[in-house]
Structure formats: C-alpha cells, structure tokens
C-alpha cells in the first residue's frame, strides 16, 4: 500500500490575509515538509486546490513543480484538481510539464471540489456542477490518450485536429477520480475505469463499502479488469509517540479549523467528545501512536475491500513544524513498514 500526505496549505488566515512575508514563510514550510516526506520514505504527496483567503493552494501545479526540484522519489499529485472550473487542456499541459520536471512522478486526482469558490471566479454556473465535470473529465482523458484530437462539447470551444503538448514522461499520465459520498461519482469512476480516491472526513469509514461496491460493479460492467480498478482513502490523521499525545496535540487546531468551516456550512463547532468518537476504531480519523494508526489503516482497508493508497490530511493551525516532522518521521519509519509487512 502507498501511504502519503495531502495538504491544502491551510494558513489559518480566515479573517485577514497573510502578509507577503508570512506567505513566503508558509510556502517554504510546505516545500520543506514535502522534501522531508520524500526523505522519510513516504510514497505520495498531494496538494489541494482552493480559492479562499485561508489557503495558499490556488496554483497547485506550480507548487508541486517547486517540490519536484527538491525531491527524488515521492509521487506528486493534485488532491483535488477542481476540473469542473478548469480547462482540461491547460490542466493536462501543467501536469505533463510537472511530469517532465519530476522525471515521471506526476499524477492528477480530478474532482468536482467541496468548495464552489472557483465557479464564479472562472465564470461557471454552479447549476452545471455535474455536467461540467462529466464533459471535462472525458476531454482530459481524450487528451491524455491521444496527441492529436478532434472534440466538441458544450462548455469550451471545439478542437479540430489539435495537437496538444507537451507530452508527459509516463506513457499514460495517472488520473484518479476524487469523490465524497455521491453514488453517481463512484459509478462514473468505475465506468471510466479510473482509480478512485475516496475522501472520508467524518462518520464511519466502513459505511462507504456499498459505494465502493458500486464502483467495482460499474467498472466490471464497462469491461475494465478488476486489477485496473483500485481504491485510495483520504482521511484526517496524525501520528505521535502515544495516542493521547496525538489527540491532545491535534484537537485544538482541529476544533478551530472545523469550527470556522462549520460556520459557513451550518455545522456546530466540534467538541472533544465528537472528536473522540471520530477517532475511535470505526471512526474516520486516523489519529494515534504508530501501532494504532497502522492497525486502523489495515482495518479500514479490509472494511472497504482492499485499498492501494492511504493519505493523511494533517493540515491544522495548531501543529508546530516539530509536530508535523515528527509525525512524518513516524509514518515513514514505523507506520509504512507495519502496514506493508502485515
């Protein structure tokens, strides 16, 4: 199993944006974190895309290219590219370029996005939320698989015998579908024969099994081999020497972060009791000492029918650099060996 980290570069600047000096410090901290994850033996690092004051991931391909220059082995991916509000031609060009810079380590996780800020920013109607993604994922795959294409759709100008460059180092640039809890999204990924990245940020992870079964069923009906249909899992997580320490370090920043987002979405601010429930053996959060974290990843994998990738979402305004680097070290030296030796 591949194990890594996804980041949104959440700065905590919910009310006032950061000063330029603070932005530079936050970006340098991120790039240092990716370089350290590479040295620690993590397999993948993903970068989200938001268009909000409290994030610095508006241009993930640019940041990942900077990370590529500092790393040797770790795979670099979006997490997710908000494809509905993007031009698939430019997305392909950006990640093909990243693939060249990284010598074949680029990937795309394409999704519809959980925030809709990019829609008005780039002139798209949220009423077309699903139709946009449906059209654009098919165009992205057409570009990936063919150097020259002829294509016509509803949401962008047609292409007539248009060659698209550059081409990536990898024979086929990996494209995953990032999903939340919508059944149609799981089915679409199966029909397209694409690997599935499931974001579970609340509830009980095993309850996603029927949706993953839909994915496999749709993929097999569409004629895709089972080994081509793989599943990844993304969850909030953190590792420390002891489980109590991990929870105590992670909770304050988690409460602040989720409380701010909750105000926008009508959620209540999470209490410690709610947090503990999510961190229990069947809850979504993967937080604890290395042994408990490894056991929980394996338990989730079994419950979902087998996963090939797990990524931690560790962004949290309450975590220090030392906390994060220690967690990365524990993931690389203890969690990954325990998961893959089982």
Coordinates of C-alpha atoms in Angstrom, one line a residue:
X1 CA 0.0 0.0 0.0
X2 CA 1.2 3.5 -0.8
X3 CA 1.0 5.9 2.1
X4 CA 1.3 9.7 1.9
X5 CA 0.0 13.1 2.8
X6 CA -2.4 15.5 1.3
X7 CA -2.2 19.2 2.1
X8 CA -4.3 22.3 1.5
X9 CA -1.7 24.8 2.8
X10 CA -4.3 26.0 5.3
X11 CA -2.7 29.1 6.8
X12 CA -5.4 29.9 9.4
X13 CA -5.8 33.4 8.0
X14 CA -9.7 33.2 8.0
X15 CA -10.3 36.9 8.6
X16 CA -7.3 38.8 7.3
X17 CA -5.0 37.5 4.6
X18 CA -1.3 36.9 5.4
X19 CA 1.3 39.5 4.8
X20 CA 3.7 38.7 1.9
X21 CA 6.5 37.7 4.4
X22 CA 4.1 35.3 6.1
X23 CA 3.0 33.8 2.7
X24 CA 6.6 33.2 1.8
X25 CA 7.3 31.5 5.2
X26 CA 4.2 29.3 4.8
X27 CA 5.2 28.2 1.3
X28 CA 8.8 27.5 2.4
X29 CA 7.4 25.4 5.3
X30 CA 5.3 23.4 2.9
X31 CA 8.1 22.7 0.5
X32 CA 10.3 21.7 3.4
X33 CA 7.6 19.3 4.5
X34 CA 7.4 17.7 1.1
X35 CA 11.2 17.3 0.9
X36 CA 11.2 15.8 4.4
X37 CA 8.4 13.4 3.4
X38 CA 10.4 12.3 0.4
X39 CA 13.5 11.6 2.7
X40 CA 11.3 9.8 5.2
X41 CA 10.1 7.3 2.6
X42 CA 6.5 8.4 2.1
X43 CA 5.1 7.4 -1.3
X44 CA 2.9 10.3 -2.3
X45 CA 2.2 14.0 -1.5
X46 CA -1.0 15.6 -2.8
X47 CA -1.9 19.2 -3.0
X48 CA -5.4 20.6 -2.9
X49 CA -6.9 23.5 -4.8
X50 CA -8.9 26.3 -3.2
X51 CA -9.6 29.9 -4.0
X52 CA -10.0 31.3 -0.5
X53 CA -8.2 33.6 1.9
X54 CA -7.2 30.9 4.3
X55 CA -5.4 28.7 1.7
X56 CA -2.3 29.1 -0.5
X57 CA -3.0 26.3 -3.0
X58 CA -4.6 28.3 -5.8
X59 CA -1.9 27.1 -8.2
X60 CA -1.0 23.5 -7.1
X61 CA 0.9 22.5 -10.3
X62 CA 3.3 25.5 -9.8
X63 CA 3.9 24.5 -6.1
X64 CA 4.4 20.8 -7.0
X65 CA 6.9 21.8 -9.7
X66 CA 8.9 23.6 -7.0
X67 CA 8.6 20.5 -4.8
X68 CA 9.8 18.3 -7.7
X69 CA 13.1 20.2 -7.7
X70 CA 13.6 19.3 -4.1
X71 CA 12.6 15.6 -4.1
X72 CA 13.7 12.4 -5.8
X73 CA 11.2 9.6 -5.2
X74 CA 7.9 10.8 -3.8
X75 CA 4.9 11.0 -6.3
X76 CA 3.4 14.4 -6.7
X77 CA -0.3 14.8 -7.2
X78 CA -3.2 17.2 -7.1
X79 CA -5.8 16.5 -4.3
X80 CA -8.0 17.5 -6.0
X81 CA -7.9 19.5 -9.2
X82 CA -11.3 21.2 -9.4
X83 CA -11.8 20.1 -13.0
X84 CA -15.3 21.5 -13.4
X85 CA -14.0 25.0 -13.2
X86 CA -10.8 24.4 -15.2
X87 CA -9.7 24.0 -18.8
X88 CA -8.7 20.3 -19.3
X89 CA -6.2 21.4 -22.0
X90 CA -4.3 23.6 -19.5
X91 CA -4.6 21.0 -16.7
X92 CA -3.0 18.4 -18.9
X93 CA -0.3 20.8 -20.0
X94 CA 0.5 21.8 -16.5
X95 CA 0.7 18.2 -15.2
X96 CA 2.6 16.9 -18.2
X97 CA 5.1 19.7 -17.6
X98 CA 5.2 18.6 -13.9
X99 CA 5.8 15.1 -15.1
X100 CA 8.8 16.2 -17.1
X101 CA 10.3 18.3 -14.2
X102 CA 9.8 15.4 -11.8
X103 CA 11.1 12.8 -14.2
X104 CA 7.8 10.8 -14.2
X105 CA 6.3 11.3 -10.8
X106 CA 3.2 13.4 -11.6
X107 CA -0.4 12.4 -11.1
X108 CA -3.8 14.1 -11.2
X109 CA -6.7 13.5 -8.8
X110 CA -9.7 15.2 -10.5
X111 CA -12.8 16.1 -8.7
X112 CA -15.8 18.5 -8.5
X113 CA -14.5 20.1 -5.3
X114 CA -16.2 20.5 -2.0
X115 CA -16.0 24.3 -2.2
X116 CA -17.6 26.2 -5.0
X117 CA -15.5 29.4 -4.9
X118 CA -13.9 28.6 -8.3
X119 CA -17.2 28.6 -10.2
X120 CA -18.0 32.4 -10.1
X121 CA -14.2 33.2 -10.2
X122 CA -13.9 31.5 -13.6
X123 CA -17.3 32.2 -14.9
X124 CA -19.1 28.9 -14.4
X125 CA -22.6 28.3 -13.2
X126 CA -23.0 26.0 -10.2
X127 CA -26.2 24.6 -11.7
X128 CA -23.9 22.9 -14.2
X129 CA -21.8 21.4 -11.3
X130 CA -22.0 17.8 -12.5
X131 CA -22.4 18.4 -16.3
X132 CA -19.2 20.4 -16.3
X133 CA -17.2 17.6 -14.6
X134 CA -18.8 14.9 -16.8
X135 CA -17.7 16.7 -20.0
X136 CA -14.3 17.8 -18.8
X137 CA -13.1 14.5 -17.4
X138 CA -13.8 12.9 -20.7
X139 CA -11.9 15.6 -22.5
X140 CA -9.0 15.3 -20.1
X141 CA -8.8 11.5 -20.8
X142 CA -9.1 12.1 -24.5
X143 CA -6.1 14.5 -24.4
X144 CA -4.1 12.1 -22.2
X145 CA -4.6 9.2 -24.5
X146 CA -4.2 11.0 -27.9
X147 CA -1.6 13.5 -29.0
X148 CA -4.0 15.0 -31.6
X149 CA -7.7 15.2 -31.0
X150 CA -10.9 16.4 -32.6
X151 CA -13.6 17.2 -30.0
X152 CA -16.7 19.2 -29.5
X153 CA -18.6 19.9 -26.3
X154 CA -20.9 22.4 -24.5
X155 CA -18.6 24.3 -22.2
X156 CA -15.4 25.1 -24.2
X157 CA -14.6 25.8 -27.8
X158 CA -14.2 22.8 -30.0
X159 CA -10.9 21.3 -31.1
X160 CA -10.2 20.3 -34.7
X161 CA -7.3 18.0 -35.3
X162 CA -5.5 19.9 -32.5
X163 CA -2.2 18.5 -31.2
X164 CA -1.6 19.2 -27.5
X165 CA 1.8 19.4 -26.0
X166 CA 4.0 18.8 -24.0
X167 CA 3.5 15.0 -23.6
X168 CA 4.4 13.5 -20.2
X169 CA 7.3 11.2 -19.4
X170 CA 5.0 8.5 -18.2
X171 CA 3.4 6.6 -21.0
X172 CA 0.0 7.3 -19.5
X173 CA -0.3 10.2 -17.0
X174 CA -2.2 8.7 -14.0
X175 CA -5.6 10.3 -13.5
X176 CA -7.7 9.4 -10.4
X177 CA -11.2 10.5 -9.6
X178 CA -11.6 12.1 -6.2
X179 CA -15.0 11.5 -4.6
X180 CA -17.0 12.3 -1.5
X181 CA -20.3 10.4 -0.9
X182 CA -22.3 10.8 -4.1
X183 CA -23.1 7.3 -5.6
X184 CA -23.0 8.7 -9.2
X185 CA -19.4 9.8 -8.7
X186 CA -18.4 6.3 -7.7
X187 CA -20.3 4.8 -10.7
X188 CA -18.7 7.3 -13.1
X189 CA -15.2 6.4 -11.9
X190 CA -16.0 2.7 -12.5
X191 CA -17.4 3.3 -16.0
X192 CA -14.3 5.3 -16.9
X193 CA -12.0 2.6 -15.5
X194 CA -10.2 5.2 -13.3
X195 CA -8.7 4.6 -9.9
X196 CA -10.8 6.1 -7.1
X197 CA -9.7 8.4 -4.3
X198 CA -12.3 8.4 -1.5
X199 CA -12.3 11.3 0.9
X200 CA -13.8 10.2 4.3
X201 CA -13.7 13.1 6.7
X202 CA -16.5 12.0 9.0
X203 CA -18.7 9.2 10.1
X204 CA -17.7 5.6 10.0
X205 CA -15.4 4.5 7.1
X206 CA -16.9 1.1 6.7
X207 CA -20.2 2.6 5.7
X208 CA -18.6 3.6 2.3
X209 CA -18.3 -0.1 1.3
X210 CA -21.6 -0.2 -0.6
X211 CA -20.5 2.8 -2.7
X212 CA -17.1 1.1 -3.4
X213 CA -19.0 -2.0 -4.4
X214 CA -21.0 0.2 -6.9
X215 CA -17.6 1.4 -8.3
X216 CA -16.4 -2.1 -8.9
X217 CA -19.7 -3.3 -10.3
X218 CA -19.8 -0.3 -12.8
X219 CA -16.2 -0.9 -13.8
X220 CA -16.6 -4.5 -14.5
X221 CA -19.8 -4.0 -16.4
X222 CA -17.9 -1.4 -18.6
X223 CA -15.3 -4.1 -19.3
X224 CA -12.5 -2.9 -17.1
X225 CA -10.3 -5.5 -15.5
X226 CA -10.6 -5.7 -11.7
X227 CA -6.8 -5.0 -11.2
X228 CA -7.3 -1.7 -13.1
X229 CA -9.9 -0.6 -10.5
X230 CA -8.1 0.5 -7.4
X231 CA -9.2 2.5 -4.4
X232 CA -7.4 5.0 -2.3
X233 CA -8.6 6.5 1.0
X234 CA -8.0 10.1 2.3
X235 CA -8.8 10.9 5.9
X236 CA -7.9 13.3 8.7
X237 CA -5.0 11.9 10.6
X238 CA -2.0 12.4 12.8
X239 CA 0.7 10.3 14.5
X240 CA 2.7 10.9 17.7
X241 CA 4.6 8.7 20.1
X242 CA 1.4 8.0 22.1
X243 CA -2.2 8.1 21.2
X244 CA -3.1 10.5 24.0
X245 CA -0.3 12.9 22.9
X246 CA -1.5 12.7 19.2
X247 CA -5.1 13.6 20.2
X248 CA -4.1 16.3 22.6
X249 CA -1.7 17.9 20.0
X250 CA -4.2 17.6 17.1
X251 CA -7.5 18.6 18.7
X252 CA -7.1 22.4 19.4
X253 CA -6.2 23.3 15.9
X254 CA -8.8 20.8 14.5
X255 CA -11.5 22.4 16.6
X256 CA -10.5 25.9 15.3
X257 CA -10.3 24.8 11.7
X258 CA -13.6 22.8 11.6
X259 CA -15.3 25.5 13.7
X260 CA -14.5 28.1 11.0
X261 CA -15.7 25.9 8.2
X262 CA -18.7 24.9 10.2
X263 CA -19.9 28.4 10.5
X264 CA -20.2 28.6 6.7
X265 CA -22.0 25.3 6.4
X266 CA -24.3 25.4 9.4
X267 CA -22.3 22.8 11.4
X268 CA -21.8 23.0 15.1
X269 CA -18.3 23.6 16.5
X270 CA -16.9 20.1 17.2
X271 CA -16.5 19.2 20.9
X272 CA -13.8 16.9 22.3
X273 CA -16.4 14.2 22.6
X274 CA -17.3 14.4 19.0
X275 CA -13.6 14.3 18.1
X276 CA -13.0 11.2 20.2
X277 CA -15.9 9.5 18.5
X278 CA -14.4 10.1 15.1
X279 CA -11.0 8.8 16.4
X280 CA -12.4 5.5 17.8
X281 CA -11.7 2.2 16.0
X282 CA -14.6 2.6 13.4
X283 CA -14.5 6.4 13.1
X284 CA -12.9 8.2 10.1
X285 CA -10.0 9.9 11.8
X286 CA -6.7 8.0 11.8
X287 CA -5.0 9.5 14.9
X288 CA -2.8 7.8 17.4
X289 CA 0.5 6.1 18.0
X290 CA 2.2 4.3 15.1
X291 CA 0.8 0.9 16.0
X292 CA -2.7 2.0 16.4
X293 CA -2.6 4.1 13.2
X294 CA -1.2 1.1 11.2
X295 CA -3.9 -1.2 12.6
X296 CA -6.6 1.3 11.7
X297 CA -5.4 1.8 8.2
X298 CA -5.4 -2.0 7.7
X299 CA -8.9 -2.2 9.4
X300 CA -10.2 0.4 7.0
X301 CA -8.7 -1.4 4.1
X302 CA -10.3 -4.7 5.0
X303 CA -13.7 -3.0 5.6
X304 CA -13.5 -1.3 2.1
X305 CA -12.5 -4.5 0.3
X306 CA -8.8 -3.5 0.0
X307 CA -7.2 -0.1 -0.6
X308 CA -4.0 0.6 -2.5
X309 CA -3.3 4.1 -1.2
X310 CA -3.9 6.0 2.1
X311 CA -3.3 9.7 2.5
X312 CA -3.3 11.7 5.8
X313 CA -4.8 15.2 5.9
X314 CA -2.7 16.8 8.6
X315 CA -3.3 20.5 8.0
X316 CA -4.0 22.1 11.3
X317 CA -3.2 25.6 12.5
X318 CA -2.3 24.2 16.0
X319 CA 0.5 21.9 14.8
X320 CA 4.1 23.1 15.0
X321 CA 6.8 22.3 12.5
X322 CA 8.3 19.9 15.0
X323 CA 4.9 18.1 15.5
X324 CA 4.5 17.7 11.7
X325 CA 8.0 16.5 11.0
X326 CA 7.8 14.0 13.9
X327 CA 4.6 12.7 12.5
X328 CA 6.1 12.3 9.1
X329 CA 9.1 10.5 10.5
X330 CA 6.9 8.1 12.4
X331 CA 4.8 7.4 9.3
X332 CA 7.9 6.7 7.3
X333 CA 9.9 4.6 9.8
X334 CA 7.1 2.8 11.6
X335 CA 3.6 3.1 10.0
X336 CA 4.6 2.2 6.5
X337 CA 6.7 -0.8 7.4
X338 CA 3.9 -2.2 9.7
X339 CA 1.2 -1.7 7.1
X340 CA 3.2 -3.3 4.3
X341 CA 4.7 -6.2 6.4
X342 CA 1.3 -7.4 7.5

